[in-house]
């Protein structure tokens, strides 16, 4: 073990506001390894910054989620939300675990097909589906979740050309007691739009209404909202049964379960306070079992859970560039992780852990990224021990959305490494090079030369 480094003792003025009841520091021990692999070694071998994904954590999280639902409800199917993280390796893990694909664009649809997902096991959501996208989805017998009447009429006209009866569902939006309500997607329940759409679909005779879908929000902290949503979809399904004597074969509750992250402005860490997957499973299963379905006619429950299944499996490791004092004397630490690769730092107070042993004096620190932009702040205020230039940090719970919403800006995007179940590392996305960016550019002939 390394000799403890001497650090000059300091006298600290106590702040007059409320202290954190768990003590002032977020972390008491360094995180030197991820799944048995040394952070230092990861950075030496693959560069800094670096996204690291734990296959072990993904598989155990999926297993936990499946168990939470399958022990409460007899027919459950997960569908992986591509936009949450559509790296081929990551989608493949979810497909190996039995998840279908849930896509929201033609690009994501093609990605699922190219990975080898059976068209019948692709759920196609989203407000924009071109005629070309819909044609593909109809030919492949995918599940098309209709968002608006223009899409419905487009499908009607396509069926005349394609001579097929597509399998469709409608997306329903509704008041679940959580505001603001996401009412821009799909058809509203309370004002009757959803029932209108159902009647138009069934009377058209051109397509088969097989499901009802909703996705009520994201990072939802109220399991009860899902209970309300499941009850409302079940009521629509029962109305279809009563009026048309027709069964709805699945009810899709979408995604949106909160991960273990801490929303900005929260007093307590998300890890301690956010609902668990069991809380969501209990609310949804109870609502469906209490609905009026006959025992042998229970609909399949589909879940498009995204962030809650991948967030904890993702880490972003980086390196300290410098420490300095702000004009007011506050410690600021500059790291090589910018907000362009950590978009979720705009919403979350991401946990940051030093990756090497540290001394016990901590100080309120503002953590900046490397971009030449004032908004490049990873943590506004976090108690950290002194981190020296060249030392490393681990940013936790970054698996959802960062690797799809990231932006090439000022610097190039880094590698992504997957640590497998045997603690072996695999690069699953290479780092970008100058050529990655410029290969898409073209210079008009008259701009090819200049003299300075
Ligand atoms: C984004 C999205 C999901 C996944 O949401 P999470 O909040 O990541 O769980 C599921 N379904 C639809 C329709 C979506 O748009």
PDB file of C-alpha atoms in Angstrom, residues 196-326:
ATOM      1  CA  UNK A 196     -62.203   7.460 -31.651  1.00  0.00           C
ATOM      2  CA  UNK A 197     -58.940   6.088 -33.040  1.00  0.00           C
ATOM      3  CA  UNK A 198     -59.780   2.556 -31.895  1.00  0.00           C
ATOM      4  CA  UNK A 199     -63.182   2.750 -33.626  1.00  0.00           C
ATOM      5  CA  UNK A 200     -61.674   4.116 -36.834  1.00  0.00           C
ATOM      6  CA  UNK A 201     -59.078   1.335 -36.905  1.00  0.00           C
ATOM      7  CA  UNK A 202     -61.502  -1.492 -36.268  1.00  0.00           C
ATOM      8  CA  UNK A 203     -64.168  -0.149 -38.661  1.00  0.00           C
ATOM      9  CA  UNK A 204     -61.557   0.326 -41.407  1.00  0.00           C
ATOM     10  CA  UNK A 205     -61.077  -3.445 -41.544  1.00  0.00           C
ATOM     11  CA  UNK A 206     -57.646  -2.752 -43.026  1.00  0.00           C
ATOM     12  CA  UNK A 207     -55.514  -3.576 -40.032  1.00  0.00           C
ATOM     13  CA  UNK A 208     -55.552  -5.681 -36.925  1.00  0.00           C
ATOM     14  CA  UNK A 209     -55.656  -3.817 -33.607  1.00  0.00           C
ATOM     15  CA  UNK A 210     -53.518  -6.082 -31.441  1.00  0.00           C
ATOM     16  CA  UNK A 211     -52.313  -3.795 -28.662  1.00  0.00           C
ATOM     17  CA  UNK A 212     -52.637  -0.639 -26.622  1.00  0.00           C
ATOM     18  CA  UNK A 213     -49.574   1.388 -25.713  1.00  0.00           C
ATOM     19  CA  UNK A 214     -48.573   4.269 -23.512  1.00  0.00           C
ATOM     20  CA  UNK A 215     -45.287   5.812 -22.410  1.00  0.00           C
ATOM     21  CA  UNK A 216     -46.250   8.287 -19.727  1.00  0.00           C
ATOM     22  CA  UNK A 217     -42.912   9.973 -19.082  1.00  0.00           C
ATOM     23  CA  UNK A 218     -39.311   9.369 -18.195  1.00  0.00           C
ATOM     24  CA  UNK A 219     -37.471   9.140 -14.874  1.00  0.00           C
ATOM     25  CA  UNK A 220     -40.847   8.665 -13.230  1.00  0.00           C
ATOM     26  CA  UNK A 221     -40.726   8.624  -9.449  1.00  0.00           C
ATOM     27  CA  UNK A 222     -44.373   7.625  -8.873  1.00  0.00           C
ATOM     28  CA  UNK A 223     -45.212   3.917  -9.330  1.00  0.00           C
ATOM     29  CA  UNK A 224     -48.873   4.788  -8.737  1.00  0.00           C
ATOM     30  CA  UNK A 225     -48.932   6.644 -12.088  1.00  0.00           C
ATOM     31  CA  UNK A 226     -48.312   3.290 -13.808  1.00  0.00           C
ATOM     32  CA  UNK A 227     -51.177   1.768 -11.874  1.00  0.00           C
ATOM     33  CA  UNK A 228     -53.456   4.506 -13.246  1.00  0.00           C
ATOM     34  CA  UNK A 229     -52.087   4.030 -16.795  1.00  0.00           C
ATOM     35  CA  UNK A 230     -52.539   0.246 -16.692  1.00  0.00           C
ATOM     36  CA  UNK A 231     -56.103   0.640 -15.407  1.00  0.00           C
ATOM     37  CA  UNK A 232     -57.005   3.091 -18.191  1.00  0.00           C
ATOM     38  CA  UNK A 233     -55.520   0.886 -20.935  1.00  0.00           C
ATOM     39  CA  UNK A 234     -57.307  -2.139 -19.457  1.00  0.00           C
ATOM     40  CA  UNK A 235     -60.592  -0.199 -19.558  1.00  0.00           C
ATOM     41  CA  UNK A 236     -60.069   0.566 -23.252  1.00  0.00           C
ATOM     42  CA  UNK A 237     -59.301  -3.095 -23.902  1.00  0.00           C
ATOM     43  CA  UNK A 238     -62.489  -4.123 -22.078  1.00  0.00           C
ATOM     44  CA  UNK A 239     -64.521  -1.620 -24.130  1.00  0.00           C
ATOM     45  CA  UNK A 240     -63.148  -3.199 -27.317  1.00  0.00           C
ATOM     46  CA  UNK A 241     -64.163  -6.602 -25.988  1.00  0.00           C
ATOM     47  CA  UNK A 242     -67.653  -5.406 -25.106  1.00  0.00           C
ATOM     48  CA  UNK A 243     -68.338  -3.515 -28.335  1.00  0.00           C
ATOM     49  CA  UNK A 244     -66.522  -5.649 -30.928  1.00  0.00           C
ATOM     50  CA  UNK A 245     -66.113  -8.978 -29.117  1.00  0.00           C
ATOM     51  CA  UNK A 246     -62.430  -8.782 -29.897  1.00  0.00           C
ATOM     52  CA  UNK A 247     -59.443  -9.412 -27.604  1.00  0.00           C
ATOM     53  CA  UNK A 248     -56.558  -6.969 -27.287  1.00  0.00           C
ATOM     54  CA  UNK A 249     -53.564  -9.285 -27.132  1.00  0.00           C
ATOM     55  CA  UNK A 250     -51.074  -6.984 -25.404  1.00  0.00           C
ATOM     56  CA  UNK A 251     -50.868  -3.939 -23.190  1.00  0.00           C
ATOM     57  CA  UNK A 252     -47.594  -2.032 -23.462  1.00  0.00           C
ATOM     58  CA  UNK A 253     -46.777   0.266 -20.543  1.00  0.00           C
ATOM     59  CA  UNK A 254     -43.722   1.821 -22.235  1.00  0.00           C
ATOM     60  CA  UNK A 255     -40.642   2.822 -20.283  1.00  0.00           C
ATOM     61  CA  UNK A 256     -39.807   5.600 -17.876  1.00  0.00           C
ATOM     62  CA  UNK A 257     -38.895   3.894 -14.599  1.00  0.00           C
ATOM     63  CA  UNK A 258     -36.349   5.985 -12.692  1.00  0.00           C
ATOM     64  CA  UNK A 259     -32.793   4.676 -12.467  1.00  0.00           C
ATOM     65  CA  UNK A 260     -30.662   5.162  -9.331  1.00  0.00           C
ATOM     66  CA  UNK A 261     -29.417   8.582 -10.384  1.00  0.00           C
ATOM     67  CA  UNK A 262     -29.989  11.685  -8.264  1.00  0.00           C
ATOM     68  CA  UNK A 263     -31.977  14.469  -9.887  1.00  0.00           C
ATOM     69  CA  UNK A 264     -30.474  17.926  -9.475  1.00  0.00           C
ATOM     70  CA  UNK A 265     -31.899  19.667  -6.455  1.00  0.00           C
ATOM     71  CA  UNK A 266     -32.764  16.434  -4.613  1.00  0.00           C
ATOM     72  CA  UNK A 267     -31.899  16.440  -0.936  1.00  0.00           C
ATOM     73  CA  UNK A 268     -31.226  12.707  -0.638  1.00  0.00           C
ATOM     74  CA  UNK A 269     -29.321  10.473  -3.065  1.00  0.00           C
ATOM     75  CA  UNK A 270     -31.463   8.689  -5.668  1.00  0.00           C
ATOM     76  CA  UNK A 271     -29.914   5.398  -4.681  1.00  0.00           C
ATOM     77  CA  UNK A 272     -31.661   5.634  -1.295  1.00  0.00           C
ATOM     78  CA  UNK A 273     -34.963   7.164  -2.336  1.00  0.00           C
ATOM     79  CA  UNK A 274     -35.976   6.273  -5.907  1.00  0.00           C
ATOM     80  CA  UNK A 275     -38.613   3.528  -6.253  1.00  0.00           C
ATOM     81  CA  UNK A 276     -37.332   0.057  -7.098  1.00  0.00           C
ATOM     82  CA  UNK A 277     -38.362  -2.025 -10.094  1.00  0.00           C
ATOM     83  CA  UNK A 278     -40.473  -4.090  -7.669  1.00  0.00           C
ATOM     84  CA  UNK A 279     -42.478  -0.985  -6.766  1.00  0.00           C
ATOM     85  CA  UNK A 280     -43.299  -0.397 -10.440  1.00  0.00           C
ATOM     86  CA  UNK A 281     -44.018  -4.086 -11.062  1.00  0.00           C
ATOM     87  CA  UNK A 282     -46.383  -4.203  -8.093  1.00  0.00           C
ATOM     88  CA  UNK A 283     -48.371  -1.146  -9.263  1.00  0.00           C
ATOM     89  CA  UNK A 284     -48.710  -2.392 -12.849  1.00  0.00           C
ATOM     90  CA  UNK A 285     -49.439  -6.047 -12.094  1.00  0.00           C
ATOM     91  CA  UNK A 286     -52.020  -5.217  -9.448  1.00  0.00           C
ATOM     92  CA  UNK A 287     -53.868  -2.892 -11.829  1.00  0.00           C
ATOM     93  CA  UNK A 288     -53.929  -5.498 -14.628  1.00  0.00           C
ATOM     94  CA  UNK A 289     -54.946  -8.385 -12.376  1.00  0.00           C
ATOM     95  CA  UNK A 290     -57.718  -6.251 -10.863  1.00  0.00           C
ATOM     96  CA  UNK A 291     -59.103  -5.364 -14.307  1.00  0.00           C
ATOM     97  CA  UNK A 292     -61.986  -7.359 -15.762  1.00  0.00           C
ATOM     98  CA  UNK A 293     -59.984  -9.757 -17.949  1.00  0.00           C
ATOM     99  CA  UNK A 294     -60.979 -13.438 -17.809  1.00  0.00           C
ATOM    100  CA  UNK A 295     -58.249 -15.547 -16.253  1.00  0.00           C
ATOM    101  CA  UNK A 296     -57.313 -17.235 -19.541  1.00  0.00           C
ATOM    102  CA  UNK A 297     -57.578 -13.960 -21.496  1.00  0.00           C
ATOM    103  CA  UNK A 298     -55.013 -11.837 -19.687  1.00  0.00           C
ATOM    104  CA  UNK A 299     -53.174  -9.661 -22.190  1.00  0.00           C
ATOM    105  CA  UNK A 300     -49.406  -9.943 -22.623  1.00  0.00           C
ATOM    106  CA  UNK A 301     -47.693  -7.179 -20.624  1.00  0.00           C
ATOM    107  CA  UNK A 302     -44.969  -5.464 -22.666  1.00  0.00           C
ATOM    108  CA  UNK A 303     -42.398  -3.172 -21.036  1.00  0.00           C
ATOM    109  CA  UNK A 304     -40.098  -0.868 -22.971  1.00  0.00           C
ATOM    110  CA  UNK A 305     -37.903  -0.101 -19.969  1.00  0.00           C
ATOM    111  CA  UNK A 306     -34.803   1.830 -21.018  1.00  0.00           C
ATOM    112  CA  UNK A 307     -32.792   3.800 -18.506  1.00  0.00           C
ATOM    113  CA  UNK A 308     -33.583   1.675 -15.445  1.00  0.00           C
ATOM    114  CA  UNK A 309     -31.966  -1.339 -17.145  1.00  0.00           C
ATOM    115  CA  UNK A 310     -28.733   0.264 -18.354  1.00  0.00           C
ATOM    116  CA  UNK A 311     -27.902   3.375 -16.331  1.00  0.00           C
ATOM    117  CA  UNK A 312     -26.072   1.612 -13.470  1.00  0.00           C
ATOM    118  CA  UNK A 313     -24.008  -0.486 -15.881  1.00  0.00           C
ATOM    119  CA  UNK A 314     -22.303   2.571 -17.387  1.00  0.00           C
ATOM    120  CA  UNK A 315     -19.279   4.450 -16.017  1.00  0.00           C
ATOM    121  CA  UNK A 316     -17.295   7.315 -17.447  1.00  0.00           C
ATOM    122  CA  UNK A 317     -13.690   7.421 -16.298  1.00  0.00           C
ATOM    123  CA  UNK A 318     -11.529  10.474 -16.770  1.00  0.00           C
ATOM    124  CA  UNK A 319      -8.423  12.348 -15.752  1.00  0.00           C
ATOM    125  CA  UNK A 320      -7.757  15.509 -13.745  1.00  0.00           C
ATOM    126  CA  UNK A 321      -6.365  18.331 -15.875  1.00  0.00           C
ATOM    127  CA  UNK A 322      -5.932  21.007 -13.209  1.00  0.00           C
ATOM    128  CA  UNK A 323      -7.044  22.514  -9.932  1.00  0.00           C
ATOM    129  CA  UNK A 324      -7.535  26.196  -9.468  1.00  0.00           C
ATOM    130  CA  UNK A 325      -9.355  28.712  -7.299  1.00  0.00           C
ATOM    131  CA  UNK A 326     -12.307  30.744  -8.534  1.00  0.00           C
TER     132      UNK A 326
END
